PDB file of C-alpha atoms in Angstrom:
ATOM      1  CA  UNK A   1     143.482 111.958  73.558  1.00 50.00           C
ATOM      2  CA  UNK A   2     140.602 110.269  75.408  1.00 55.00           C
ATOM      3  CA  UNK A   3     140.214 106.739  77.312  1.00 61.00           C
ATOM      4  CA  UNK A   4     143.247 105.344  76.949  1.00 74.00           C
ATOM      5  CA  UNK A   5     144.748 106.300  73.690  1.00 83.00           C
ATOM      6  CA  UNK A   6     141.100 106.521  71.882  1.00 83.00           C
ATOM      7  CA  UNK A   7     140.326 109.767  70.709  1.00 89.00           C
ATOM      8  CA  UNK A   8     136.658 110.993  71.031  1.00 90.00           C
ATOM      9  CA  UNK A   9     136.362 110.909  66.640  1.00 92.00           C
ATOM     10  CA  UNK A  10     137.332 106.853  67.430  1.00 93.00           C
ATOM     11  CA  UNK A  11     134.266 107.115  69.471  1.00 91.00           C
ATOM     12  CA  UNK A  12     131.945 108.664  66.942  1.00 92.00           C
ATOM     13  CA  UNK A  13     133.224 106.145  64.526  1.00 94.00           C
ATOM     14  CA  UNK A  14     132.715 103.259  66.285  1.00 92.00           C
ATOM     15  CA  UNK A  15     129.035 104.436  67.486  1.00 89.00           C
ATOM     16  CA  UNK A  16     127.941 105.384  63.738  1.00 91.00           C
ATOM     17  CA  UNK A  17     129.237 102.062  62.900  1.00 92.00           C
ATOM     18  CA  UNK A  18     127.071 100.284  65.663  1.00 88.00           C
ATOM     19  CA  UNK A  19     124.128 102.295  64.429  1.00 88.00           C
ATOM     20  CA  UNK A  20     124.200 101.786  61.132  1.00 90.00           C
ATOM     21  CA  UNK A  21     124.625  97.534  62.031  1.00 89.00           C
ATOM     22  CA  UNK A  22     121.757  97.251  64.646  1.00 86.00           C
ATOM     23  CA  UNK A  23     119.781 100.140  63.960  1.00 87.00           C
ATOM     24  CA  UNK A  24     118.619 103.080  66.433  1.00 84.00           C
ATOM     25  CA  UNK A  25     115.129 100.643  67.458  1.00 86.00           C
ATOM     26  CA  UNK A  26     117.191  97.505  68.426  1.00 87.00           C
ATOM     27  CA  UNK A  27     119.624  99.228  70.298  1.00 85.00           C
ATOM     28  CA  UNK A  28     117.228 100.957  72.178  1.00 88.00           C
ATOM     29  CA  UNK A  29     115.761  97.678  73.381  1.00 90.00           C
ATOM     30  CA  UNK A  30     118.914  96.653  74.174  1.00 87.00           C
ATOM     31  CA  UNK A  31     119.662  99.775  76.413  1.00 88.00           C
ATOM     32  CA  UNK A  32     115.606  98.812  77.918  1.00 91.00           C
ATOM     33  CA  UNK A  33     116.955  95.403  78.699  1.00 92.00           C
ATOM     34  CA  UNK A  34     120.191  96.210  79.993  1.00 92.00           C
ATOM     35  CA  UNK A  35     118.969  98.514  82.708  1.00 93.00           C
ATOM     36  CA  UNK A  36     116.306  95.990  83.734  1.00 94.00           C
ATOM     37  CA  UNK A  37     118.694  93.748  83.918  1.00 94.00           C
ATOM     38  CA  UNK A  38     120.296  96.058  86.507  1.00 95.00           C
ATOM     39  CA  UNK A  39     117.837  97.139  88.162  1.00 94.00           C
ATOM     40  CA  UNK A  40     116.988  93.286  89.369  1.00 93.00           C
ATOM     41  CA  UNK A  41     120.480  92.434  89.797  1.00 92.00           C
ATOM     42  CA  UNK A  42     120.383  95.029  92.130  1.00 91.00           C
ATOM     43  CA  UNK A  43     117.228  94.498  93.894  1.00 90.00           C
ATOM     44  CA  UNK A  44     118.388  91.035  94.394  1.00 88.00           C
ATOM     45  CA  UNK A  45     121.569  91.995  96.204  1.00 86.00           C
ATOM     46  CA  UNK A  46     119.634  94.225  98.473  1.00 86.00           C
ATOM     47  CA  UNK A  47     117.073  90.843  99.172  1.00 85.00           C
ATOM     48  CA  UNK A  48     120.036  88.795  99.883  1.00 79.00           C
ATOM     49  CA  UNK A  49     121.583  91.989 102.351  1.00 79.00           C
ATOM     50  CA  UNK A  50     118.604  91.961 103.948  1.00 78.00           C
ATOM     51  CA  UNK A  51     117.903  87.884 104.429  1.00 77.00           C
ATOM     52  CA  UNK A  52     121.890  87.802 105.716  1.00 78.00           C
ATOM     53  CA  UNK A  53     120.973  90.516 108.594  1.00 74.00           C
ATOM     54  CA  UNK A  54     117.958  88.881 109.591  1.00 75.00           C
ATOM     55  CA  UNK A  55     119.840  85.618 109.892  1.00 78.00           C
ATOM     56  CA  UNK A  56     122.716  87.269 111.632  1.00 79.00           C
ATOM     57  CA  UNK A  57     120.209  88.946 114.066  1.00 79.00           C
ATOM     58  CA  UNK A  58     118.445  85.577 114.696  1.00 79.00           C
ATOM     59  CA  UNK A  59     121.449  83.880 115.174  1.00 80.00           C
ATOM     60  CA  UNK A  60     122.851  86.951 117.978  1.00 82.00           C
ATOM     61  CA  UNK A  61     118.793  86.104 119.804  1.00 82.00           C
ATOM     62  CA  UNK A  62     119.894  82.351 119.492  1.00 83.00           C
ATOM     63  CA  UNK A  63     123.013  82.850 121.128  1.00 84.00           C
ATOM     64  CA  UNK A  64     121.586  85.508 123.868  1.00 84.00           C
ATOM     65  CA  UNK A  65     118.948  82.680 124.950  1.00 82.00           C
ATOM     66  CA  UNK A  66     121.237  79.574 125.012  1.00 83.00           C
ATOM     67  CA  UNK A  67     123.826  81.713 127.075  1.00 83.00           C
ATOM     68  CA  UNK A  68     120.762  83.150 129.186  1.00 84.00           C
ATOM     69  CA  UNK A  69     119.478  79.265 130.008  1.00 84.00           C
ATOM     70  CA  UNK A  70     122.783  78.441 130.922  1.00 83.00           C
ATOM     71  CA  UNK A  71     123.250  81.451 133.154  1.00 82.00           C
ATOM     72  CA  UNK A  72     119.763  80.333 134.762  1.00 81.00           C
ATOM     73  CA  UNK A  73     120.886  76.658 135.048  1.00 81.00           C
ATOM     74  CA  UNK A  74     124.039  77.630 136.563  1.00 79.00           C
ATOM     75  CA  UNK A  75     122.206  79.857 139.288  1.00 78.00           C
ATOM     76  CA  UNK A  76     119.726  77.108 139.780  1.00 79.00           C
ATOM     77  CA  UNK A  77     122.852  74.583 140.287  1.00 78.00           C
ATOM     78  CA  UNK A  78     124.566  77.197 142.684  1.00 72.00           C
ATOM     79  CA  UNK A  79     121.564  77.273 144.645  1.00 77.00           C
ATOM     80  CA  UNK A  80     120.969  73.827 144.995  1.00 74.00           C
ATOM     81  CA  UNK A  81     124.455  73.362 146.531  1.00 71.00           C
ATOM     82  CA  UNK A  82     124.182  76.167 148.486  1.00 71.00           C
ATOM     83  CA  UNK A  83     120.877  74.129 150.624  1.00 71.00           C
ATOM     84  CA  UNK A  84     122.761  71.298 150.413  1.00 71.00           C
ATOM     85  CA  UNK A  85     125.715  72.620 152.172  1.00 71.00           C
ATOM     86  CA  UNK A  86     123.150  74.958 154.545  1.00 69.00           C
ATOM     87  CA  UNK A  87     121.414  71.366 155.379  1.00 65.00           C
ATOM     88  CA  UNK A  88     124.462  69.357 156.077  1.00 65.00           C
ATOM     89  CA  UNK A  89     125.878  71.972 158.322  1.00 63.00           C
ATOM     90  CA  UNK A  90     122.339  72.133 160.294  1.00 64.00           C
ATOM     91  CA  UNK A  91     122.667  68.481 160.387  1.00 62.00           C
ATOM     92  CA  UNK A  92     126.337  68.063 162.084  1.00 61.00           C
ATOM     93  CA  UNK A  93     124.918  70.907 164.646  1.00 59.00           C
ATOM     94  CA  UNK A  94     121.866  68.940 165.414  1.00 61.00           C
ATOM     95  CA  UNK A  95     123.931  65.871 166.018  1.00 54.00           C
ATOM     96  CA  UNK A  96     126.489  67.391 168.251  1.00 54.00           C
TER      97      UNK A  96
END
């Protein structure tokens, strides 16, 4: 027994048949085509891997400066109230 039930004279059968139908020239253009066919299937996966990291990566530097301008803004906010309290309180001393 081989692949599921098909013995390997099934095989040998089947592939003398498919020989004798297409011939030993057409198939091997067939088998040229096929792994072409492979090949840029798979160099097209590993171009659209490598456009969906770059994106990812530019999207992580997007997020790093928009939190980083924030953070800035905040500090810049912080320090405005900060005088603003510092001047008020000179203020109420001068006055008194």
């Amino acid at each position: 027994m081989g692949f599921g039930g098909i013995s390997i004279w099934q095989l040998l059968i089947v592939l003398a048949i498919v020989l004798l139908i297409f011939g030993t020239k057409r198939l091997k253009g067939l088998g040229g085509d096929m792994g072409s066919a492979i090949k840029s299937f798979k160099k097209a996966v590993n171009e659209n891997d490598e456009e969906t990291l770059d994106s990812e990566q530019k999207s992580e530097q997007e997020k790093k400066a928009a939190l980083e301008k924030q953070d800035a803004q905040f500090a810049e906010s912080d320090t405005e109230a900060a005088n603003k309290t510092t001047a008020s309180k000179t203020t109420k001393n001068t006055d008194t």
